[in-house]
Short mmCIF file of N, CA and C in Angstrom, two decimals:
data_model
loop_
_atom_site.label_atom_id
_atom_site.label_comp_id
_atom_site.label_asym_id
_atom_site.label_seq_id
_atom_site.Cartn_x
_atom_site.Cartn_y
_atom_site.Cartn_z
N MET A 148 -16.57 23.51 39.46
CA MET A 148 -16.76 24.49 40.52
C MET A 148 -16.53 25.90 39.99
N ASN A 149 -17.24 26.83 40.56
CA ASN A 149 -17.05 28.23 40.20
C ASN A 149 -15.86 28.80 40.96
N LYS A 150 -14.96 29.43 40.22
CA LYS A 150 -13.81 30.11 40.84
C LYS A 150 -13.90 31.59 40.51
N HIS A 151 -13.72 32.42 41.52
CA HIS A 151 -13.79 33.86 41.32
C HIS A 151 -12.68 34.54 42.13
N LYS A 152 -12.29 35.73 41.65
CA LYS A 152 -11.29 36.55 42.34
C LYS A 152 -11.82 37.97 42.43
N ALA A 153 -11.37 38.69 43.44
CA ALA A 153 -11.76 40.10 43.62
C ALA A 153 -10.69 40.79 44.46
N SER A 154 -10.69 42.09 44.39
CA SER A 154 -9.78 42.87 45.24
C SER A 154 -10.48 44.15 45.66
N VAL A 155 -10.01 44.72 46.76
CA VAL A 155 -10.63 45.93 47.30
C VAL A 155 -9.60 46.67 48.15
N LEU A 156 -9.70 47.98 48.15
CA LEU A 156 -8.79 48.81 48.94
C LEU A 156 -9.25 48.88 50.39
N MET A 157 -8.32 48.61 51.31
CA MET A 157 -8.61 48.70 52.75
C MET A 157 -8.55 50.17 53.16
N ARG A 158 -9.71 50.74 53.46
CA ARG A 158 -9.76 52.16 53.83
C ARG A 158 -9.97 52.38 55.32
N HIS A 159 -10.20 51.30 56.06
CA HIS A 159 -10.44 51.43 57.49
C HIS A 159 -9.22 52.08 58.15
N GLU A 160 -9.47 53.02 59.02
CA GLU A 160 -8.41 53.85 59.62
C GLU A 160 -7.26 53.05 60.24
N VAL A 161 -7.58 51.96 60.91
CA VAL A 161 -6.52 51.19 61.56
C VAL A 161 -6.26 49.85 60.87
N GLY A 162 -6.79 49.68 59.68
CA GLY A 162 -6.55 48.46 58.92
C GLY A 162 -7.39 47.29 59.42
N LEU A 163 -6.89 46.11 59.16
CA LEU A 163 -7.64 44.89 59.47
C LEU A 163 -7.31 44.43 60.89
N HIS A 164 -7.82 45.16 61.88
CA HIS A 164 -7.60 44.81 63.28
C HIS A 164 -8.75 43.94 63.75
N ALA A 165 -8.96 43.83 65.04
CA ALA A 165 -9.90 42.87 65.62
C ALA A 165 -11.34 43.00 65.11
N ARG A 166 -11.95 44.16 65.26
CA ARG A 166 -13.36 44.30 64.91
C ARG A 166 -13.61 44.05 63.41
N PRO A 167 -12.85 44.67 62.50
CA PRO A 167 -13.06 44.37 61.09
C PRO A 167 -12.80 42.90 60.75
N SER A 168 -11.81 42.30 61.41
CA SER A 168 -11.51 40.88 61.15
C SER A 168 -12.68 40.00 61.56
N VAL A 169 -13.29 40.31 62.69
CA VAL A 169 -14.45 39.54 63.15
C VAL A 169 -15.59 39.66 62.14
N LYS A 170 -15.86 40.87 61.69
CA LYS A 170 -16.94 41.08 60.72
C LYS A 170 -16.65 40.34 59.42
N LEU A 171 -15.40 40.39 58.96
CA LEU A 171 -15.04 39.74 57.71
C LEU A 171 -15.18 38.22 57.83
N THR A 172 -14.64 37.63 58.88
CA THR A 172 -14.71 36.18 59.01
C THR A 172 -16.14 35.71 59.25
N LYS A 173 -16.92 36.47 59.99
CA LYS A 173 -18.32 36.10 60.21
C LYS A 173 -19.08 36.08 58.89
N LEU A 174 -18.85 37.08 58.05
CA LEU A 174 -19.51 37.12 56.75
C LEU A 174 -19.01 35.97 55.87
N ALA A 175 -17.71 35.72 55.86
CA ALA A 175 -17.16 34.63 55.05
C ALA A 175 -17.77 33.28 55.44
N LYS A 176 -17.98 33.08 56.74
CA LYS A 176 -18.54 31.81 57.22
C LYS A 176 -19.99 31.62 56.80
N ALA A 177 -20.65 32.68 56.37
CA ALA A 177 -22.05 32.58 55.94
C ALA A 177 -22.17 31.93 54.56
N PHE A 178 -21.04 31.71 53.90
CA PHE A 178 -21.04 31.12 52.57
C PHE A 178 -20.39 29.74 52.60
N GLU A 179 -20.85 28.86 51.70
CA GLU A 179 -20.31 27.50 51.63
C GLU A 179 -18.95 27.45 50.95
N SER A 180 -18.69 28.37 50.06
CA SER A 180 -17.47 28.34 49.26
C SER A 180 -16.21 28.45 50.12
N LYS A 181 -15.13 27.91 49.59
CA LYS A 181 -13.80 28.10 50.19
C LYS A 181 -13.36 29.50 49.81
N ILE A 182 -13.00 30.31 50.79
CA ILE A 182 -12.63 31.71 50.55
C ILE A 182 -11.26 31.97 51.17
N ASP A 183 -10.38 32.52 50.35
CA ASP A 183 -9.03 32.86 50.81
C ASP A 183 -8.82 34.36 50.68
N LEU A 184 -7.91 34.88 51.49
CA LEU A 184 -7.57 36.30 51.52
C LEU A 184 -6.05 36.42 51.43
N GLY A 185 -5.59 37.44 50.70
CA GLY A 185 -4.16 37.69 50.61
C GLY A 185 -3.89 39.18 50.44
N LEU A 186 -2.65 39.56 50.63
CA LEU A 186 -2.25 40.96 50.46
C LEU A 186 -1.51 41.17 49.15
N SER A 187 -1.44 40.13 48.35
CA SER A 187 -0.82 40.17 47.03
C SER A 187 -1.66 39.29 46.11
N PRO A 188 -1.75 39.62 44.83
CA PRO A 188 -2.55 38.79 43.93
C PRO A 188 -1.98 37.38 43.78
N ASP A 189 -0.75 37.18 44.21
CA ASP A 189 -0.11 35.86 44.13
C ASP A 189 0.00 35.16 45.48
N GLY A 190 -0.63 35.74 46.51
CA GLY A 190 -0.57 35.15 47.84
C GLY A 190 0.62 35.68 48.61
N PRO A 191 0.96 35.10 49.74
CA PRO A 191 0.37 33.90 50.30
C PRO A 191 -1.08 34.12 50.71
N TRP A 192 -1.83 33.04 50.71
CA TRP A 192 -3.26 33.07 50.99
C TRP A 192 -3.54 32.51 52.37
N VAL A 193 -4.56 33.07 53.02
CA VAL A 193 -5.03 32.54 54.30
C VAL A 193 -6.53 32.29 54.20
N ASP A 194 -7.02 31.42 55.05
CA ASP A 194 -8.44 31.09 55.10
C ASP A 194 -9.21 32.29 55.65
N ALA A 195 -10.10 32.86 54.84
CA ALA A 195 -10.86 34.05 55.25
C ALA A 195 -11.90 33.73 56.33
N LYS A 196 -12.07 32.46 56.65
CA LYS A 196 -13.01 32.07 57.69
C LYS A 196 -12.32 31.87 59.04
N SER A 197 -11.01 32.09 59.08
CA SER A 197 -10.23 31.92 60.31
C SER A 197 -9.85 33.29 60.88
N ILE A 198 -10.42 33.64 62.02
CA ILE A 198 -10.15 34.94 62.64
C ILE A 198 -8.66 35.10 62.94
N VAL A 199 -8.02 34.05 63.41
CA VAL A 199 -6.60 34.13 63.76
C VAL A 199 -5.76 34.41 62.51
N LYS A 200 -6.05 33.71 61.43
CA LYS A 200 -5.27 33.89 60.20
C LYS A 200 -5.54 35.25 59.55
N VAL A 201 -6.78 35.69 59.58
CA VAL A 201 -7.11 37.00 59.00
C VAL A 201 -6.42 38.11 59.79
N MET A 202 -6.50 38.06 61.12
CA MET A 202 -5.84 39.09 61.94
C MET A 202 -4.33 39.07 61.75
N ALA A 203 -3.77 37.89 61.52
CA ALA A 203 -2.32 37.76 61.37
C ALA A 203 -1.80 38.45 60.11
N THR A 204 -2.67 38.74 59.15
CA THR A 204 -2.22 39.44 57.94
C THR A 204 -1.82 40.88 58.26
N LYS A 205 -2.42 41.45 59.31
CA LYS A 205 -2.14 42.83 59.72
C LYS A 205 -2.24 43.81 58.54
N ALA A 206 -3.25 43.62 57.71
CA ALA A 206 -3.43 44.48 56.54
C ALA A 206 -3.60 45.93 56.97
N PRO A 207 -2.69 46.81 56.56
CA PRO A 207 -2.78 48.21 56.97
C PRO A 207 -3.74 49.01 56.10
N LYS A 208 -4.08 50.19 56.57
CA LYS A 208 -4.90 51.11 55.78
C LYS A 208 -4.20 51.36 54.45
N ASP A 209 -4.99 51.51 53.40
CA ASP A 209 -4.54 51.77 52.03
C ASP A 209 -3.84 50.59 51.37
N SER A 210 -3.94 49.40 51.96
CA SER A 210 -3.42 48.21 51.28
C SER A 210 -4.57 47.61 50.46
N THR A 211 -4.21 46.81 49.49
CA THR A 211 -5.22 46.11 48.70
C THR A 211 -5.38 44.71 49.25
N ILE A 212 -6.63 44.33 49.47
CA ILE A 212 -6.93 42.98 49.93
C ILE A 212 -7.44 42.20 48.72
N TYR A 213 -6.88 41.02 48.53
CA TYR A 213 -7.27 40.16 47.42
C TYR A 213 -8.04 38.97 47.97
N PHE A 214 -9.10 38.63 47.30
CA PHE A 214 -9.90 37.47 47.66
C PHE A 214 -9.94 36.50 46.50
N ARG A 215 -10.01 35.23 46.82
CA ARG A 215 -10.32 34.21 45.82
C ARG A 215 -11.27 33.23 46.49
N ALA A 216 -12.21 32.75 45.71
CA ALA A 216 -13.21 31.84 46.26
C ALA A 216 -13.54 30.76 45.25
N GLU A 217 -13.89 29.60 45.77
CA GLU A 217 -14.26 28.48 44.92
C GLU A 217 -15.46 27.79 45.54
N GLY A 218 -16.52 27.63 44.75
CA GLY A 218 -17.72 26.98 45.23
C GLY A 218 -18.95 27.54 44.54
N LYS A 219 -20.09 26.97 44.87
CA LYS A 219 -21.31 27.36 44.17
C LYS A 219 -21.76 28.79 44.48
N ASP A 220 -21.39 29.32 45.63
CA ASP A 220 -21.77 30.70 45.97
C ASP A 220 -20.56 31.63 46.01
N ALA A 221 -19.51 31.28 45.26
CA ALA A 221 -18.26 32.04 45.29
C ALA A 221 -18.44 33.49 44.87
N LYS A 222 -19.16 33.74 43.79
CA LYS A 222 -19.33 35.11 43.32
C LYS A 222 -20.10 35.94 44.35
N ALA A 223 -21.18 35.39 44.89
CA ALA A 223 -21.96 36.11 45.90
C ALA A 223 -21.12 36.39 47.14
N ALA A 224 -20.28 35.43 47.52
CA ALA A 224 -19.42 35.62 48.69
C ALA A 224 -18.45 36.77 48.47
N LEU A 225 -17.80 36.79 47.32
CA LEU A 225 -16.83 37.85 47.06
C LEU A 225 -17.50 39.20 46.91
N ASP A 226 -18.66 39.23 46.28
CA ASP A 226 -19.41 40.49 46.17
C ASP A 226 -19.71 41.05 47.56
N ALA A 227 -20.15 40.18 48.47
CA ALA A 227 -20.49 40.61 49.83
C ALA A 227 -19.26 41.06 50.61
N LEU A 228 -18.15 40.35 50.47
CA LEU A 228 -16.93 40.72 51.18
C LEU A 228 -16.35 42.03 50.67
N VAL A 229 -16.37 42.21 49.36
CA VAL A 229 -15.88 43.48 48.79
C VAL A 229 -16.75 44.63 49.28
N MET A 230 -18.07 44.42 49.32
CA MET A 230 -18.97 45.47 49.78
C MET A 230 -18.69 45.81 51.25
N LEU A 231 -18.42 44.80 52.06
CA LEU A 231 -18.12 45.03 53.47
C LEU A 231 -16.86 45.87 53.64
N VAL A 232 -15.79 45.47 52.96
CA VAL A 232 -14.52 46.19 53.09
C VAL A 232 -14.63 47.58 52.48
N ASP A 233 -15.24 47.67 51.31
CA ASP A 233 -15.39 48.96 50.63
C ASP A 233 -16.27 49.92 51.43
N GLY A 234 -17.21 49.36 52.19
CA GLY A 234 -18.09 50.17 53.04
C GLY A 234 -17.48 50.46 54.40
N ASP A 235 -16.17 50.23 54.54
CA ASP A 235 -15.44 50.52 55.77
C ASP A 235 -15.97 49.72 56.96
N PHE A 236 -16.46 48.50 56.67
CA PHE A 236 -16.93 47.57 57.70
C PHE A 236 -18.13 48.08 58.47
N GLN A 237 -18.88 48.99 57.87
CA GLN A 237 -20.09 49.49 58.52
C GLN A 237 -21.20 48.45 58.40
N ASP A 238 -22.10 48.46 59.36
CA ASP A 238 -23.26 47.59 59.28
C ASP A 238 -24.17 48.12 58.19
N GLY A 239 -25.11 47.31 57.77
CA GLY A 239 -26.02 47.66 56.67
C GLY A 239 -26.64 49.03 56.80
N PRO A 240 -27.41 49.42 55.77
CA PRO A 240 -28.00 50.78 55.73
C PRO A 240 -28.88 51.10 56.92
#
């Protein structure tokens, strides 16, 4: 299996609250890979496809979000999630 890791700075003004969490989990669910999210490179990790678990992280503005994914589309999943967070959770162009 393909395993990948990535990290990105949370720049959203209010951090990982409801709307960004919904966008993140919706995007994560579009991929087959197992995707985890953490606020430290060593965890603890939560399922990035679970809105309740993602919101429970309460990631504040200027924190680093770490992702790890395992599966055939792991790299594509992390690339998309990093782009979403780095783009301040804005919809496409």
